[in-house]
């Protein structure tokens, strides 16, 4: 008897849609992060540009106490799984996972809810909810970024 075959993707591999037009990215929603950050290889086709923080020489302190440099920023136009367009700026630095800062999200007019019955980011003006998925004990925001043709 043959067992079914299933695909197991490496954790750091960004999924590309079948048509090649969209790249899936995930951001860990982090209540302890003071800035939304990503590694340079997240949405590789989106250029890293010099931003105000990198011009000022901003550094970030990580949990170990080490400091990492701001290398610039990526301006993303992304779609949620519900087809809602989101725009965000992520600071590029030497991290292994993109992080969405809860404090930055709430400063932008959102409410972030972590709950076993369903976790989401809610726009306080429109009431629109962007649902989060729990993965390995973290709450993740899944987004799709359009790739150039």
XYZ file of N, CA, C and O in Angstrom, residues 6-136:
524
model
N 3.083 14.211 0.754
C 2.736 15.596 1.031
C 3.982 16.450 0.931
O 5.096 15.971 1.160
N 3.793 17.683 0.559
C 4.903 18.620 0.401
C 5.178 19.284 1.740
O 4.260 19.754 2.403
N 6.441 19.332 2.109
C 6.862 20.026 3.317
C 7.835 21.106 2.881
O 8.925 20.812 2.403
N 7.406 22.360 2.997
C 8.226 23.491 2.587
C 9.179 23.887 3.705
O 8.796 23.866 4.876
N 10.413 24.282 3.365
C 11.313 24.804 4.392
C 10.715 26.061 5.012
O 10.028 26.823 4.335
N 10.984 26.283 6.300
C 10.408 27.416 7.021
C 10.741 28.759 6.395
O 9.936 29.654 6.361
N 11.963 28.977 5.902
C 12.375 30.291 5.415
C 12.022 30.529 3.948
O 12.260 31.581 3.408
N 11.462 29.545 3.286
C 11.137 29.697 1.878
C 9.835 30.453 1.728
O 8.821 30.096 2.303
N 9.859 31.534 0.958
C 8.638 32.279 0.686
C 7.884 31.564 -0.412
O 8.445 31.208 -1.441
N 6.606 31.325 -0.203
C 5.786 30.650 -1.192
C 5.432 31.600 -2.311
O 5.092 32.751 -2.076
N 5.500 31.105 -3.529
C 5.133 31.868 -4.714
C 3.863 31.243 -5.260
O 3.729 30.029 -5.318
N 2.911 32.096 -5.664
C 1.674 31.569 -6.228
C 1.977 30.802 -7.504
O 3.015 30.996 -8.142
N 1.067 29.938 -7.888
C 1.255 29.106 -9.075
C 1.507 29.951 -10.318
O 2.329 29.599 -11.155
N 0.837 31.094 -10.421
C 1.030 31.946 -11.599
C 2.293 32.804 -11.499
O 2.642 33.509 -12.435
N 2.993 32.758 -10.353
C 4.237 33.505 -10.185
C 4.045 34.985 -9.936
O 5.018 35.726 -9.854
N 2.812 35.441 -9.775
C 2.551 36.870 -9.634
C 2.557 37.361 -8.188
O 2.667 38.549 -7.940
N 2.410 36.457 -7.248
C 2.302 36.845 -5.841
C 3.274 36.047 -4.987
O 3.468 34.859 -5.209
N 3.848 36.703 -3.983
C 4.731 36.051 -3.018
C 4.084 36.135 -1.642
O 3.670 37.209 -1.203
N 3.998 35.001 -0.985
C 3.441 34.953 0.369
C 4.518 35.327 1.370
O 5.632 34.813 1.314
N 4.174 36.233 2.282
C 5.077 36.554 3.384
C 4.303 36.429 4.689
O 3.081 36.520 4.698
N 5.026 36.203 5.763
C 4.414 36.127 7.086
C 5.174 37.049 8.026
O 6.402 37.084 8.008
N 4.426 37.757 8.838
C 5.003 38.597 9.875
C 4.494 38.110 11.219
O 3.290 37.899 11.394
N 5.396 37.933 12.169
C 4.999 37.593 13.528
C 4.501 38.874 14.192
O 5.179 39.899 14.159
N 3.303 38.827 14.753
C 2.714 39.994 15.410
C 3.264 40.010 16.832
O 2.982 39.128 17.626
N 4.066 41.042 17.128
C 4.880 41.042 18.339
C 4.566 42.246 19.227
O 4.829 43.390 18.856
N 4.010 41.957 20.417
C 3.670 43.037 21.342
C 4.911 43.625 22.004
O 4.844 44.713 22.584
N 6.039 42.951 21.920
C 7.272 43.458 22.522
C 8.155 44.228 21.562
O 9.129 44.857 21.981
N 7.823 44.213 20.282
C 8.642 44.909 19.286
C 8.247 46.381 19.230
O 7.067 46.704 19.130
N 9.230 47.258 19.275
C 8.946 48.694 19.183
C 8.965 49.182 17.740
O 8.588 50.319 17.475
N 9.380 48.327 16.824
C 9.436 48.672 15.406
C 9.048 47.457 14.583
O 9.317 46.326 14.982
N 8.416 47.692 13.439
C 8.124 46.607 12.495
C 9.357 46.427 11.618
O 9.811 47.387 10.982
N 9.902 45.214 11.620
C 11.178 44.952 10.941
C 11.092 43.697 10.089
O 10.192 42.867 10.262
N 12.048 43.567 9.171
C 12.133 42.362 8.352
C 13.568 42.160 7.896
O 14.354 43.103 7.853
N 13.896 40.918 7.516
C 15.203 40.679 6.909
C 15.171 41.184 5.467
O 14.109 41.331 4.866
N 16.329 41.433 4.903
C 16.412 41.957 3.541
C 15.828 40.996 2.508
O 15.351 41.421 1.460
N 15.830 39.691 2.795
C 15.330 38.727 1.803
C 13.816 38.526 1.854
O 13.269 37.766 1.070
N 13.115 39.221 2.738
C 11.656 39.163 2.736
C 11.171 40.030 1.570
O 11.583 41.180 1.450
N 10.345 39.459 0.706
C 9.889 40.160 -0.504
C 11.094 40.741 -1.237
O 11.234 41.946 -1.417
N 11.981 39.843 -1.675
C 13.255 40.242 -2.278
C 13.104 41.208 -3.445
O 13.986 42.017 -3.696
N 12.014 41.099 -4.171
C 11.826 41.968 -5.335
C 11.475 43.404 -4.947
O 11.544 44.303 -5.775
N 11.115 43.647 -3.696
C 10.857 45.003 -3.222
C 12.195 45.581 -2.777
O 12.861 45.017 -1.906
N 12.604 46.694 -3.379
C 13.929 47.226 -3.046
C 14.004 47.764 -1.618
O 13.025 48.289 -1.089
N 15.167 47.601 -1.019
C 15.458 48.241 0.259
C 15.978 49.627 -0.066
O 16.937 49.775 -0.811
N 15.301 50.630 0.481
C 15.680 52.017 0.218
C 16.142 52.681 1.501
O 15.730 52.295 2.598
N 16.981 53.687 1.348
C 17.421 54.437 2.511
C 16.222 55.177 3.097
O 15.440 55.782 2.375
N 16.049 55.080 4.392
C 14.955 55.763 5.075
C 15.495 56.695 6.135
O 16.714 56.761 6.375
N 14.597 57.410 6.786
C 15.007 58.369 7.817
C 15.807 57.685 8.932
O 16.806 58.219 9.407
N 15.368 56.487 9.341
C 16.055 55.789 10.439
C 17.466 55.369 10.035
O 18.411 55.514 10.819
N 17.616 54.840 8.821
C 18.962 54.417 8.394
C 19.866 55.634 8.197
O 21.066 55.574 8.481
N 19.307 56.749 7.746
C 20.101 57.977 7.586
C 20.612 58.472 8.936
O 21.718 59.010 9.033
N 19.791 58.310 9.980
C 20.180 58.749 11.327
C 21.103 57.751 12.027
O 21.603 58.025 13.109
N 21.280 56.565 11.446
C 22.138 55.558 12.076
C 21.461 54.801 13.201
O 22.116 54.336 14.134
N 20.138 54.624 13.112
C 19.368 53.933 14.150
C 19.852 52.491 14.295
O 20.152 51.810 13.312
N 19.929 52.046 15.527
C 20.268 50.666 15.862
C 19.095 50.098 16.660
O 18.305 50.835 17.244
N 19.000 48.770 16.694
C 17.973 48.090 17.474
C 18.650 47.149 18.447
O 19.622 46.482 18.100
N 18.121 47.084 19.665
C 18.647 46.149 20.648
C 17.738 44.931 20.673
O 16.525 45.056 20.807
N 18.329 43.748 20.518
C 17.566 42.502 20.530
C 17.615 41.885 21.924
O 18.317 42.379 22.807
N 16.859 40.814 22.126
C 16.707 40.200 23.449
C 18.039 39.830 24.094
O 18.184 39.901 25.313
N 19.040 39.463 23.298
C 20.342 39.080 23.848
C 21.144 40.283 24.331
O 22.180 40.118 24.964
N 20.668 41.488 24.006
C 21.411 42.698 24.349
C 22.273 43.201 23.208
O 22.819 44.297 23.274
N 22.421 42.383 22.160
C 23.203 42.799 20.998
C 22.467 43.902 20.249
O 21.240 44.008 20.308
N 23.233 44.698 19.513
C 22.645 45.757 18.705
C 22.795 45.410 17.228
O 23.824 44.880 16.809
N 21.733 45.695 16.460
C 21.757 45.454 15.022
C 21.408 46.761 14.306
O 20.689 47.601 14.834
N 21.948 46.925 13.118
C 21.857 48.172 12.363
C 20.619 48.224 11.488
O 20.235 47.228 10.888
N 20.032 49.402 11.392
C 18.959 49.628 10.429
C 19.627 49.761 9.060
O 20.483 50.615 8.854
N 19.236 48.898 8.119
C 19.834 48.866 6.786
C 18.987 49.588 5.741
O 19.327 49.588 4.565
N 17.867 50.164 6.156
C 16.964 50.830 5.224
C 15.546 50.377 5.497
O 15.238 49.877 6.575
N 14.687 50.543 4.490
C 13.286 50.163 4.671
C 12.690 49.647 3.374
O 13.169 49.946 2.281
N 11.635 48.847 3.530
C 10.867 48.326 2.400
C 9.438 48.846 2.537
O 8.831 48.707 3.586
N 8.944 49.448 1.473
C 7.552 49.899 1.433
C 6.752 48.847 0.697
O 6.975 48.616 -0.499
N 5.855 48.187 1.406
C 5.089 47.093 0.828
C 3.649 47.491 0.553
O 3.020 48.171 1.367
N 3.161 47.037 -0.575
C 1.732 47.062 -0.863
C 1.368 45.589 -0.949
O 1.849 44.868 -1.813
N 0.563 45.150 -0.007
C 0.272 43.721 0.115
C -1.223 43.493 0.210
O -1.993 44.417 0.488
N -1.624 42.252 -0.021
C -3.022 41.851 0.102
C -3.137 40.828 1.212
O -2.291 39.949 1.355
N -4.217 40.951 1.987
C -4.514 39.936 2.987
C -5.161 38.754 2.279
O -5.516 38.837 1.101
N -5.362 37.664 2.996
C -6.024 36.502 2.396
C -7.481 36.802 2.056
O -8.072 36.123 1.239
N -8.032 37.858 2.663
C -9.405 38.274 2.364
C -9.465 39.242 1.185
O -10.532 39.759 0.867
N -8.301 39.546 0.586
C -8.270 40.437 -0.571
C -8.266 41.913 -0.236
O -8.542 42.748 -1.088
N -7.910 42.277 1.001
C -7.855 43.677 1.411
C -6.422 44.178 1.252
O -5.482 43.543 1.714
N -6.278 45.322 0.582
C -4.951 45.889 0.371
C -4.455 46.566 1.642
O -5.183 47.312 2.293
N -3.216 46.305 1.976
C -2.550 46.915 3.130
C -1.242 47.522 2.651
O -0.541 46.937 1.827
N -0.930 48.673 3.161
C 0.358 49.309 2.888
C 1.107 49.419 4.205
O 0.534 49.786 5.225
N 2.394 49.099 4.154
C 3.199 49.184 5.366
C 4.654 49.406 5.012
O 5.098 49.074 3.910
N 5.362 49.982 5.950
C 6.797 50.179 5.807
C 7.469 49.342 6.881
O 7.142 49.452 8.067
N 8.383 48.483 6.442
C 9.141 47.635 7.365
C 10.591 48.085 7.356
O 11.169 48.320 6.283
N 11.177 48.204 8.532
C 12.583 48.554 8.639
C 13.411 47.290 8.430
O 13.107 46.235 8.995
N 14.428 47.378 7.599
C 15.257 46.223 7.260
C 16.441 46.155 8.228
O 17.148 47.142 8.433
N 16.597 44.978 8.818
C 17.695 44.753 9.750
C 17.996 43.260 9.812
O 17.307 42.453 9.191
N 19.005 42.886 10.547
C 19.471 41.501 10.597
C 18.622 40.668 11.557
O 19.039 40.368 12.679
N 17.402 40.331 11.119
C 16.513 39.453 11.871
C 16.202 38.241 11.008
O 16.358 38.283 9.787
N 15.767 37.150 11.633
C 15.449 35.957 10.847
C 13.963 35.831 10.549
O 13.556 34.926 9.837
N 13.142 36.737 11.076
C 11.691 36.680 10.886
C 11.156 38.106 10.847
O 11.564 38.937 11.658
N 10.261 38.388 9.918
C 9.603 39.684 9.903
C 8.714 39.835 11.124
O 8.042 38.889 11.537
N 8.724 41.012 11.732
C 7.928 41.290 12.922
C 7.038 42.495 12.673
O 7.501 43.526 12.179
N 5.767 42.369 13.032
C 4.843 43.493 12.994
C 4.683 43.995 14.422
O 4.206 43.262 15.294
N 5.083 45.220 14.678
C 5.013 45.816 16.002
C 3.560 46.147 16.349
O 2.898 46.902 15.631
N 3.065 45.591 17.460
C 1.713 45.894 17.913
C 1.594 47.385 18.218
O 0.605 48.023 17.875
N 2.605 47.979 18.837
C 2.522 49.410 19.167
C 2.454 50.265 17.908
O 1.738 51.271 17.879
N 3.150 49.879 16.843
C 3.060 50.615 15.572
C 1.664 50.428 14.961
O 1.095 51.370 14.408
N 1.130 49.219 15.047
C -0.208 48.948 14.493
C -1.274 49.744 15.232
O -2.181 50.312 14.616
N -1.175 49.822 16.563
C -2.183 50.565 17.315
C -2.026 52.072 17.101
O -3.016 52.800 17.045
N -0.798 52.542 16.935
C -0.568 53.959 16.642
C -1.159 54.361 15.295
O -1.468 55.522 15.077
N -1.297 53.385 14.405
C -1.858 53.641 13.075
C -3.382 53.497 13.050
O -3.985 53.462 11.980
N -4.006 53.393 14.227
C -5.467 53.360 14.299
C -6.087 51.980 14.297
O -7.243 51.815 13.922
N -5.330 51.003 14.743
C -5.824 49.634 14.792
C -5.919 49.129 16.221
O -5.269 49.651 17.122
N -6.696 48.095 16.391
C -6.808 47.360 17.651
C -6.288 45.953 17.350
O -6.639 45.376 16.326
N -5.461 45.416 18.225
C -4.929 44.066 18.029
C -5.499 43.185 19.137
O -5.376 43.505 20.319
N -6.145 42.095 18.732
C -6.791 41.192 19.677
C -6.154 39.810 19.563
O -6.104 39.234 18.473
N -5.659 39.307 20.693
C -5.154 37.946 20.782
C -6.152 37.163 21.617
O -6.368 37.481 22.790
N -6.782 36.145 21.029
C -7.801 35.401 21.742
C -7.883 33.990 21.168
O -7.761 33.810 19.950
N -8.105 32.995 22.017
C -8.176 31.617 21.534
C -9.358 31.394 20.599
O -9.349 30.481 19.773
N -10.372 32.247 20.671
C -11.533 32.116 19.775
C -11.292 32.773 18.423
O -12.091 32.617 17.507
N -10.190 33.491 18.279
C -9.853 34.151 17.022
C -9.080 35.429 17.280
O -9.510 36.266 18.071
N -7.948 35.555 16.649
C -7.091 36.723 16.838
C -7.094 37.536 15.553
O -7.145 36.983 14.454
N -7.020 38.863 15.711
C -7.138 39.724 14.534
C -6.602 41.120 14.819
O -6.390 41.513 15.961
N -6.419 41.859 13.708
C -6.107 43.284 13.760
C -7.336 43.978 13.193
O -7.777 43.657 12.087
N -7.903 44.898 13.969
C -9.122 45.580 13.555
C -8.849 47.061 13.323
O -8.292 47.738 14.186
N -9.236 47.564 12.159
C -9.158 48.984 11.883
C -10.267 49.659 12.679
O -11.441 49.342 12.488
N -9.910 50.579 13.578
C -10.908 51.189 14.463
C -11.862 52.124 13.724
O -12.964 52.353 14.196
N -11.482 52.621 12.565
C -12.366 53.491 11.794
C -13.382 52.687 10.992
O -14.582 52.930 11.057
N -12.883 51.710 10.238
C -13.772 50.945 9.347
C -14.365 49.706 10.000
O -15.372 49.179 9.526
N -13.724 49.201 11.054
C -14.175 47.959 11.683
C -13.696 46.708 10.964
O -13.972 45.589 11.400
N -12.970 46.880 9.854
C -12.469 45.728 9.093
C -11.453 44.957 9.931
O -10.583 45.545 10.580
N -11.578 43.635 9.889
C -10.681 42.763 10.646
C -9.778 41.982 9.703
O -10.235 41.456 8.698
N -8.511 41.916 10.067
C -7.540 41.085 9.375
C -7.178 39.976 10.339
O -6.634 40.229 11.425
N -7.515 38.751 9.971
C -7.357 37.614 10.875
C -5.919 37.146 10.927
O -5.193 37.173 9.932
N -5.513 36.709 12.100
C -4.172 36.180 12.346
C -4.259 34.674 12.499
O -5.296 34.145 12.890
N -3.169 34.010 12.198
C -3.090 32.564 12.368
C -2.063 32.258 13.454
O -1.038 32.926 13.541
N -2.346 31.262 14.249
C -1.389 30.850 15.264
C -0.486 29.778 14.667
O -0.952 28.823 14.042
N 0.825 29.983 14.823
C 1.808 29.052 14.263
C 2.983 28.963 15.227
O 3.618 29.975 15.531
N 3.233 27.780 15.730
C 4.346 27.549 16.664
C 4.324 28.520 17.847
O 5.353 29.041 18.252
